[in-house]
Coordinates of C-alpha atoms in Angstrom, one line a residue:
Chain A
M1 CA -38.8 -2.8 3.3
E2 CA -36.2 -2.1 0.5
T3 CA -33.0 -0.4 1.8
T4 CA -32.0 3.1 0.9
F5 CA -28.3 2.2 0.2
D6 CA -26.8 -0.1 -2.2
F7 CA -23.5 0.0 -0.3
I8 CA -22.5 1.3 3.1
A9 CA -18.8 1.8 3.4
F10 CA -16.7 2.1 6.6
D11 CA -13.4 3.8 7.1
A12 CA -11.2 1.4 9.3
D13 CA -8.5 3.2 11.5
D14 CA -10.4 5.1 14.3
T15 CA -13.8 4.1 13.0
L16 CA -13.8 0.3 13.4
W17 CA -10.6 0.0 15.7
H18 CA -8.4 2.3 17.7
S19 CA -5.3 3.6 15.7
E20 CA -4.6 7.2 16.4
R21 CA -3.6 6.6 19.9
L22 CA -0.7 4.4 18.7
Y23 CA 0.7 7.5 17.0
A24 CA -0.1 9.7 19.9
E25 CA 2.0 7.4 22.2
A26 CA 4.8 7.4 19.9
Q27 CA 4.7 11.1 19.5
K28 CA 4.7 11.4 23.4
Q29 CA 7.8 9.2 23.6
F30 CA 9.3 11.2 21.0
T31 CA 8.8 14.5 22.9
Q32 CA 10.3 12.8 25.9
M33 CA 13.4 11.5 23.9
L34 CA 14.1 15.2 22.7
S35 CA 13.0 17.0 25.9
N36 CA 16.7 18.1 26.6
Y37 CA 16.7 19.9 23.4
H38 CA 13.1 21.5 23.0
D39 CA 9.8 21.7 24.7
A40 CA 7.0 19.4 23.7
E41 CA 5.0 22.1 21.8
W42 CA 8.0 23.1 19.5
I43 CA 8.8 19.4 18.9
N44 CA 5.1 18.6 18.0
D45 CA 5.0 21.7 15.8
R46 CA 8.2 20.8 13.9
L47 CA 7.2 17.1 13.5
Y48 CA 3.9 18.2 12.1
Q49 CA 5.6 20.3 9.4
T50 CA 7.9 17.5 8.6
E51 CA 5.0 15.0 8.3
I52 CA 2.9 17.3 6.1
R53 CA 6.0 18.1 3.8
N54 CA 6.7 14.2 3.5
I55 CA 3.2 13.0 2.7
H56 CA 3.9 13.7 -0.9
H57 CA 6.9 11.4 -0.9
F58 CA 5.9 8.8 1.8
G59 CA 2.2 8.8 2.0
Y60 CA 0.4 7.8 5.2
G61 CA 1.0 5.0 7.6
I62 CA 3.5 4.0 10.2
K63 CA 6.6 3.7 7.9
A64 CA 6.0 7.1 6.6
C65 CA 5.7 8.4 10.3
A66 CA 8.8 6.6 11.5
L67 CA 10.8 8.3 8.6
S68 CA 9.4 11.5 9.6
L69 CA 10.3 11.0 13.4
I70 CA 13.8 10.2 12.4
E71 CA 14.2 13.2 10.1
T72 CA 12.7 15.6 12.7
A73 CA 14.9 14.1 15.5
I74 CA 18.1 14.8 13.4
E75 CA 17.0 18.2 12.3
L76 CA 15.8 19.3 15.9
T77 CA 19.1 18.2 17.7
E78 CA 21.2 19.5 14.7
G79 CA 22.6 16.0 14.3
R80 CA 23.3 15.3 18.1
I81 CA 20.8 12.6 18.4
S82 CA 22.5 9.3 19.0
S83 CA 22.1 6.4 16.6
K84 CA 20.8 4.4 19.5
E85 CA 17.9 6.7 19.9
I86 CA 17.3 6.5 16.1
Q87 CA 17.1 2.7 16.5
K88 CA 14.6 3.2 19.1
I89 CA 12.3 5.0 16.5
V90 CA 12.7 2.1 14.2
E91 CA 11.6 -0.3 16.9
W92 CA 8.6 1.8 17.9
A93 CA 7.5 1.3 14.3
K94 CA 7.7 -2.4 14.7
I95 CA 5.9 -2.3 17.8
M96 CA 3.1 -0.3 16.2
L97 CA 2.8 -2.5 13.3
N98 CA 2.6 -5.6 15.6
S99 CA 0.3 -4.2 18.1
E100 CA -3.1 -5.7 18.8
V101 CA -6.2 -4.6 17.1
E102 CA -8.7 -3.2 19.6
L103 CA -12.2 -2.8 18.1
L104 CA -14.2 0.4 19.1
P105 CA -17.3 0.1 21.2
H106 CA -20.4 -1.5 19.6
V107 CA -18.3 -2.6 16.4
S108 CA -18.4 -6.3 17.2
Q109 CA -22.1 -6.3 17.4
I110 CA -23.2 -3.6 14.8
I111 CA -20.9 -4.8 11.9
P112 CA -22.2 -8.5 11.8
Q113 CA -25.9 -7.3 12.3
L114 CA -25.7 -4.6 9.5
S115 CA -23.8 -7.0 7.1
R116 CA -27.1 -9.2 7.1
Q117 CA -29.1 -6.0 5.7
Y118 CA -26.5 -4.2 3.6
P119 CA -23.7 -4.9 1.2
M120 CA -20.7 -3.2 3.0
M121 CA -17.1 -2.4 2.2
I122 CA -14.2 -1.0 3.9
I123 CA -12.3 2.1 2.4
T124 CA -9.2 2.8 4.1
K125 CA -5.9 4.5 3.5
G126 CA -2.4 3.8 4.8
D127 CA 0.3 1.1 4.4
L128 CA -1.1 -1.8 2.4
L129 CA 0.5 -4.7 4.5
D130 CA -0.4 -2.9 7.8
Q131 CA -4.0 -2.3 6.8
E132 CA -4.4 -6.1 5.5
T133 CA -2.9 -7.3 8.8
K134 CA -5.3 -5.2 10.8
I135 CA -8.3 -6.4 8.8
K136 CA -7.2 -10.0 9.3
K137 CA -6.4 -9.4 13.1
S138 CA -10.0 -7.7 13.5
G139 CA -11.8 -10.8 12.4
L140 CA -14.2 -8.5 10.5
G141 CA -13.0 -9.1 7.0
K142 CA -15.8 -11.7 6.4
Y143 CA -18.5 -9.0 6.8
F144 CA -17.3 -6.9 4.0
Q145 CA -17.8 -7.7 0.2
H146 CA -15.0 -5.4 -0.8
I147 CA -12.0 -4.0 0.9
E148 CA -10.3 -1.2 -0.7
I149 CA -6.9 0.3 0.5
V150 CA -6.3 3.6 -1.1
S151 CA -3.3 6.0 -0.9
Q152 CA -5.6 8.9 -0.6
K153 CA -9.3 9.5 0.0
T154 CA -10.2 12.3 -2.4
F155 CA -13.3 13.1 -4.4
E156 CA -11.6 11.5 -7.4
S157 CA -10.7 8.3 -5.4
Y158 CA -14.4 7.9 -4.3
E159 CA -15.6 8.8 -7.7
K160 CA -13.5 6.0 -9.1
L161 CA -14.5 3.5 -6.5
L162 CA -18.3 4.1 -7.0
K163 CA -17.7 3.8 -10.7
K164 CA -15.8 0.5 -10.3
Y165 CA -18.7 -1.0 -8.4
S166 CA -21.5 0.7 -10.3
V167 CA -23.0 2.4 -7.3
E168 CA -24.9 5.6 -7.6
P169 CA -23.7 8.2 -5.1
R170 CA -27.2 8.9 -3.8
R171 CA -27.3 5.2 -2.8
F172 CA -24.0 5.2 -1.1
M173 CA -23.2 5.9 2.5
M174 CA -19.8 6.4 4.1
I175 CA -18.9 6.1 7.6
G176 CA -15.9 7.6 9.4
N177 CA -14.1 9.7 11.8
S178 CA -12.2 12.1 9.4
L179 CA -14.1 15.2 7.9
P180 CA -11.7 15.7 5.0
S181 CA -11.1 12.0 4.1
D182 CA -14.6 10.3 4.9
I183 CA -17.2 12.9 4.8
L184 CA -16.6 16.0 2.6
P185 CA -15.6 14.3 -0.6
V186 CA -18.5 11.9 -0.3
L187 CA -20.9 14.8 0.3
K188 CA -19.6 16.6 -2.7
L189 CA -20.2 13.5 -4.9
G190 CA -23.9 13.4 -3.8
G191 CA -23.5 10.4 -1.2
S192 CA -24.6 10.3 2.4
A193 CA -21.9 10.5 5.1
V194 CA -21.9 9.7 8.7
H195 CA -19.3 11.4 10.9
I196 CA -18.4 9.7 14.1
P197 CA -15.6 11.7 15.7
Y198 CA -12.9 9.8 17.5
E199 CA -11.3 10.8 20.9
I200 CA -8.1 12.0 19.0
T201 CA -7.8 13.6 15.7
W202 CA -4.5 14.1 14.0
L203 CA -4.0 17.8 13.3
H204 CA -4.0 17.3 9.6
E205 CA -7.4 15.8 9.6
T206 CA -9.0 18.7 11.6
A207 CA -8.9 21.4 9.1
Q208 CA -12.6 21.7 8.3
E209 CA -15.8 22.5 10.2
P210 CA -18.5 19.8 10.2
P211 CA -20.9 20.5 7.2
R212 CA -24.0 20.4 9.5
D213 CA -26.3 21.9 7.0
H214 CA -25.4 19.8 4.1
S215 CA -28.0 17.3 3.1
G216 CA -26.9 13.7 3.5
Y217 CA -24.7 14.7 6.5
Y218 CA -25.2 12.9 9.8
E219 CA -23.2 13.0 13.0
L220 CA -23.2 10.3 15.5
E221 CA -21.4 9.7 18.9
D222 CA -20.8 5.9 18.3
L223 CA -21.5 3.1 15.9
G224 CA -24.3 1.8 18.1
Q225 CA -26.4 4.7 16.8
L226 CA -26.1 3.7 13.2
P227 CA -28.7 1.0 12.9
P228 CA -31.5 3.4 14.1
L229 CA -30.2 6.2 11.9
L230 CA -30.4 3.8 8.9
D231 CA -33.9 2.9 9.8
R232 CA -35.0 6.5 10.0
I233 CA -33.4 7.3 6.8
T234 CA -35.2 4.3 5.1
E235 CA -38.6 5.2 6.6
N236 CA -38.4 8.8 5.6
R237 CA -37.3 8.1 2.0
V238 CA -40.0 5.4 1.5
T239 CA -43.0 7.5 2.9
Chain B
M1 CA -9.4 -16.0 -34.3
E2 CA -10.6 -16.3 -30.7
T3 CA -7.8 -15.5 -28.2
T4 CA -6.7 -18.1 -25.8
F5 CA -6.6 -15.8 -22.7
D6 CA -9.3 -13.8 -21.0
F7 CA -6.8 -11.8 -19.2
I8 CA -3.2 -11.3 -19.5
A9 CA -1.5 -9.7 -16.5
F10 CA 1.8 -7.9 -16.1
D11 CA 4.1 -7.3 -13.2
A12 CA 5.2 -3.7 -13.2
D13 CA 8.7 -3.2 -11.5
D14 CA 11.5 -4.6 -13.7
T15 CA 8.9 -6.1 -16.1
L16 CA 7.4 -2.9 -17.6
W17 CA 9.9 -0.3 -16.2
H18 CA 13.4 -0.3 -14.4
S19 CA 13.3 -0.5 -10.6
E20 CA 15.8 -2.9 -9.1
R21 CA 18.6 -0.7 -10.2
L22 CA 17.4 2.1 -8.0
Y23 CA 17.8 -0.4 -5.0
A24 CA 21.2 -1.5 -6.4
E25 CA 22.4 2.1 -6.6
A26 CA 21.2 2.9 -3.1
Q27 CA 23.0 -0.3 -1.8
K28 CA 26.2 0.7 -3.6
Q29 CA 26.1 4.2 -1.8
F30 CA 25.4 2.3 1.4
T31 CA 28.4 0.1 1.1
Q32 CA 30.6 3.1 0.3
M33 CA 29.0 5.1 3.4
L34 CA 30.1 2.1 5.6
S35 CA 33.4 1.2 3.9
N36 CA 35.5 2.4 6.9
Y37 CA 33.8 -0.3 9.0
H38 CA 33.2 -3.4 6.8
D39 CA 33.8 -4.7 3.3
A40 CA 31.0 -4.6 0.8
E41 CA 30.4 -8.3 0.9
W42 CA 29.8 -8.4 4.6
I43 CA 27.6 -5.2 4.5
N44 CA 25.5 -6.6 1.7
D45 CA 25.2 -9.9 3.5
R46 CA 23.9 -8.3 6.8
L47 CA 21.6 -5.9 4.9
Y48 CA 20.0 -8.8 3.3
Q49 CA 19.6 -10.4 6.7
T50 CA 18.0 -7.4 8.1
E51 CA 15.7 -7.0 5.0
I52 CA 14.4 -10.7 5.3
R53 CA 13.8 -10.2 9.0
N54 CA 11.9 -7.0 8.5
I55 CA 9.7 -8.1 5.5
H56 CA 7.2 -9.4 8.0
H57 CA 7.0 -6.0 9.8
F58 CA 7.5 -3.6 6.9
G59 CA 6.6 -5.5 3.7
Y60 CA 8.3 -4.5 0.3
G61 CA 9.1 -1.2 -1.1
I62 CA 11.3 1.8 -0.7
K63 CA 10.2 3.0 2.8
A64 CA 10.8 -0.6 4.1
C65 CA 14.3 -0.6 2.3
A66 CA 15.1 2.8 3.9
L67 CA 14.2 1.6 7.4
S68 CA 16.3 -1.6 7.0
L69 CA 19.1 0.5 5.7
I70 CA 19.0 2.6 8.9
E71 CA 18.8 -0.3 11.1
T72 CA 21.7 -2.2 9.4
A73 CA 23.9 1.1 9.5
I74 CA 23.4 1.4 13.3
E75 CA 24.0 -2.4 13.9
L76 CA 27.1 -2.6 11.7
T77 CA 28.9 0.5 13.1
E78 CA 27.8 -0.3 16.7
G79 CA 26.0 3.0 16.9
R80 CA 28.9 5.1 15.6
I81 CA 27.2 6.1 12.3
S82 CA 26.4 9.9 12.3
S83 CA 22.8 11.2 12.3
K84 CA 24.0 13.3 9.3
E85 CA 24.6 9.8 7.4
I86 CA 21.3 8.4 8.5
Q87 CA 19.6 11.5 7.2
K88 CA 21.3 10.7 3.9
I89 CA 19.5 7.4 3.9
V90 CA 16.2 9.3 4.4
E91 CA 17.2 11.5 1.5
W92 CA 18.0 8.5 -0.9
A93 CA 14.4 7.1 -0.1
K94 CA 13.0 10.5 -1.3
I95 CA 15.2 10.4 -4.3
M96 CA 14.3 6.9 -5.3
L97 CA 10.5 7.8 -4.8
N98 CA 10.8 10.8 -6.9
S99 CA 12.8 9.2 -9.6
E100 CA 11.6 9.1 -13.3
V101 CA 9.9 6.1 -14.6
E102 CA 12.0 4.5 -17.4
L103 CA 10.2 1.9 -19.4
L104 CA 12.0 -1.2 -20.5
P105 CA 12.7 -2.0 -24.2
H106 CA 9.6 -2.5 -26.4
V107 CA 7.1 -1.7 -23.7
S108 CA 5.8 1.5 -25.1
Q109 CA 5.1 -0.4 -28.5
I110 CA 3.9 -3.8 -27.1
I111 CA 1.6 -2.7 -24.3
P112 CA -0.8 -0.5 -26.5
Q113 CA -0.7 -3.2 -29.3
L114 CA -1.8 -6.1 -27.0
S115 CA -4.3 -4.0 -25.3
R116 CA -6.4 -4.0 -28.5
Q117 CA -6.5 -7.7 -28.5
Y118 CA -6.5 -8.7 -24.8
P119 CA -8.1 -7.5 -21.6
M120 CA -5.1 -6.6 -19.5
M121 CA -4.3 -5.9 -15.9
I122 CA -1.2 -5.0 -13.7
I123 CA -0.4 -7.1 -10.6
T124 CA 2.3 -5.4 -8.6
K125 CA 3.6 -5.4 -5.0
G126 CA 5.2 -2.6 -3.0
D127 CA 4.2 0.7 -1.5
L128 CA 0.6 1.7 -2.6
L129 CA 1.5 5.3 -3.2
D130 CA 4.8 4.7 -4.9
Q131 CA 3.2 2.1 -7.2
E132 CA 0.3 4.4 -8.2
T133 CA 2.6 7.3 -8.8
K134 CA 4.8 5.1 -11.2
I135 CA 1.9 3.9 -13.1
K136 CA 0.7 7.5 -13.4
K137 CA 4.2 8.6 -14.6
S138 CA 4.5 5.7 -17.0
G139 CA 1.5 6.9 -19.0
L140 CA 0.5 3.2 -19.4
G141 CA -2.6 3.1 -16.9
K142 CA -5.0 3.4 -19.7
Y143 CA -4.0 0.3 -21.4
F144 CA -5.1 -1.8 -18.2
Q145 CA -8.6 -2.6 -17.2
H146 CA -7.6 -3.5 -13.6
I147 CA -4.6 -2.5 -11.6
E148 CA -4.0 -4.5 -8.4
I149 CA -1.4 -3.4 -5.9
V150 CA -0.8 -6.3 -3.5
S151 CA 1.3 -6.8 -0.4
Q152 CA 2.3 -10.2 -1.5
K153 CA 2.2 -12.4 -4.6
T154 CA 1.4 -15.9 -3.3
F155 CA -0.8 -18.8 -4.6
E156 CA -3.5 -17.5 -2.5
S157 CA -3.3 -13.9 -3.6
Y158 CA -3.6 -14.9 -7.3
E159 CA -6.3 -17.4 -6.5
K160 CA -8.3 -14.6 -4.9
L161 CA -7.7 -12.1 -7.8
L162 CA -8.8 -14.7 -10.4
K163 CA -12.0 -15.4 -8.3
K164 CA -12.6 -11.6 -8.0
Y165 CA -12.6 -11.2 -11.7
S166 CA -14.1 -14.6 -12.6
V167 CA -11.1 -15.8 -14.7
E168 CA -10.4 -19.4 -15.0
P169 CA -6.7 -20.1 -14.4
R170 CA -6.2 -21.8 -17.7
R171 CA -7.4 -18.7 -19.4
F172 CA -5.0 -16.5 -17.5
M173 CA -1.4 -15.6 -18.4
M174 CA 1.0 -13.7 -16.0
I175 CA 4.2 -12.0 -17.4
G176 CA 7.0 -10.9 -14.9
N177 CA 10.6 -11.1 -13.9
S178 CA 10.3 -12.8 -10.7
L179 CA 10.1 -16.7 -10.6
P180 CA 8.7 -16.8 -6.9
S181 CA 6.4 -13.9 -7.3
D182 CA 5.1 -14.0 -11.0
I183 CA 5.7 -17.4 -12.2
L184 CA 5.5 -20.3 -9.7
P185 CA 2.4 -19.4 -8.0
V186 CA 0.5 -18.8 -11.3
L187 CA 1.8 -22.2 -12.8
K188 CA 0.6 -23.9 -9.5
L189 CA -2.9 -22.4 -10.0
G190 CA -3.0 -23.8 -13.6
G191 CA -2.3 -20.7 -15.4
S192 CA 0.3 -19.8 -18.0
A193 CA 3.3 -17.8 -17.1
V194 CA 6.1 -16.0 -19.0
H195 CA 9.3 -15.3 -17.3
I196 CA 11.3 -12.3 -18.7
P197 CA 14.4 -12.1 -16.5
Y198 CA 15.7 -8.6 -15.8
E199 CA 19.3 -7.7 -15.7
I200 CA 19.5 -7.6 -11.8
T201 CA 17.5 -9.8 -9.4
W202 CA 17.2 -9.1 -5.8
L203 CA 18.8 -12.1 -3.9
H204 CA 15.4 -12.8 -2.1
E205 CA 13.8 -13.3 -5.6
T206 CA 16.3 -15.8 -6.9
A207 CA 15.6 -18.8 -4.6
Q208 CA 14.3 -21.2 -7.4
E209 CA 15.4 -22.8 -10.6
P210 CA 13.1 -21.9 -13.7
P211 CA 10.4 -24.6 -14.0
R212 CA 11.3 -25.3 -17.6
D213 CA 9.4 -28.6 -18.0
H214 CA 6.2 -27.2 -16.5
S215 CA 3.3 -26.9 -18.9
G216 CA 2.3 -23.3 -19.4
Y217 CA 5.8 -22.0 -18.5
Y218 CA 7.5 -19.8 -21.1
E219 CA 10.8 -17.8 -21.0
L220 CA 11.4 -14.8 -23.1
E221 CA 14.4 -12.4 -23.4
D222 CA 12.2 -9.2 -23.7
L223 CA 8.6 -8.1 -24.1
G224 CA 9.0 -7.7 -27.9
Q225 CA 9.0 -11.5 -28.1
L226 CA 5.5 -11.7 -26.4
P227 CA 3.1 -11.1 -29.3
P228 CA 4.5 -13.9 -31.6
L229 CA 4.5 -16.2 -28.5
L230 CA 0.8 -15.3 -28.0
D231 CA 0.1 -15.9 -31.6
R232 CA 1.8 -19.4 -31.5
I233 CA -0.1 -20.4 -28.5
T234 CA -3.5 -19.4 -29.8
E235 CA -2.7 -21.2 -33.2
N236 CA -1.7 -24.3 -31.4
R237 CA -4.8 -24.5 -29.0
V238 CA -7.2 -23.7 -31.9
T239 CA -5.9 -26.4 -34.3

């Protein structure tokens, strides 16, 4: 049977492997570091404001996060934070960048299996070097024909990618954990999108409601449910 | 007359536009900031050691530079640097990331002119978002068929790129200011490489001697000399 999609694309962080929990752990240590100055809620709130303000300058990823943590620490302690503590934040960044890649459930079975049926790509955002290192550590690189590391995942960036690879939107499926980054722009383009929520979601990624009535939108609990979904879609389109 | 190259590729920072002087300016301010603790030479030396040690974690670019400046400041003052001064370093990073793109001499004439004769690409390393922003600000993006932002410029990364675009090394020319990043790996692959030295070179990029006897190696003073060089090469190969 002919497949319904010319390309299926996967987000990487929190779709193929754990990532957000590294940031959550750093944030927890950060609120402990500043606990003599403020309560955790206020620290988290102010950190979030700093991160959003800095995305425009620093983009996404661990180095951007570290610079925002340093800025917030100085601001929230009115400069009383010690440089020894700031050095700790730099060390957290290195630990995060060097941490092992832990695949999400089903990934190590499903990705090789699907790669025998579909041309696949990774579309991920963040630090270039960090993403490349994680792809290498994951051992999954060989299953993907294209790996695209982008600075943002917008309607325009997906449009550009599909054009680059001459893929029609209706024959493209994206799988990921983030509604604004992986799902909504792809649906808007006319593609299919599979939302697999991760256990933690960064506040910035939770702005929207799942577009449950949108054609081409699917929601799964884990990647193990993807092959049966693809089979169902293919059967329905053919008959 | 048929052209000799299927692709000519350009480095971006300090080849198409000024970049290194931003880092040099930050470093000058940094040595002034720490001038009560150490002399400039010692500060520069230790900063360089930190940057080299951190490339493995942080890669290249302004955010990596800022984190290394912060680490070095704390180390060299044994923690006595004030957090107000550390915040200044974070602000320098933002200023660097937001600075205007100033094209090098001849670029605004030569790039459009060559793009009518040759398929061209940019191959640059550094922060993804920063490089994309500079390409956009430069107004040059439309002259390049491909823009590749890579985490490193090694023999393997060029080999992969040429394979990706099905370009034979002997029909590929790279133009750039860095011997280890733009010239030596391309020559090793069997391509042609044009070295256009920039007024300042980061210590890390000055390790090697120009390979003046290597076939396919050319050295120019500025980009204005590139079209006559290309004409000469094409004439010689054809006759």
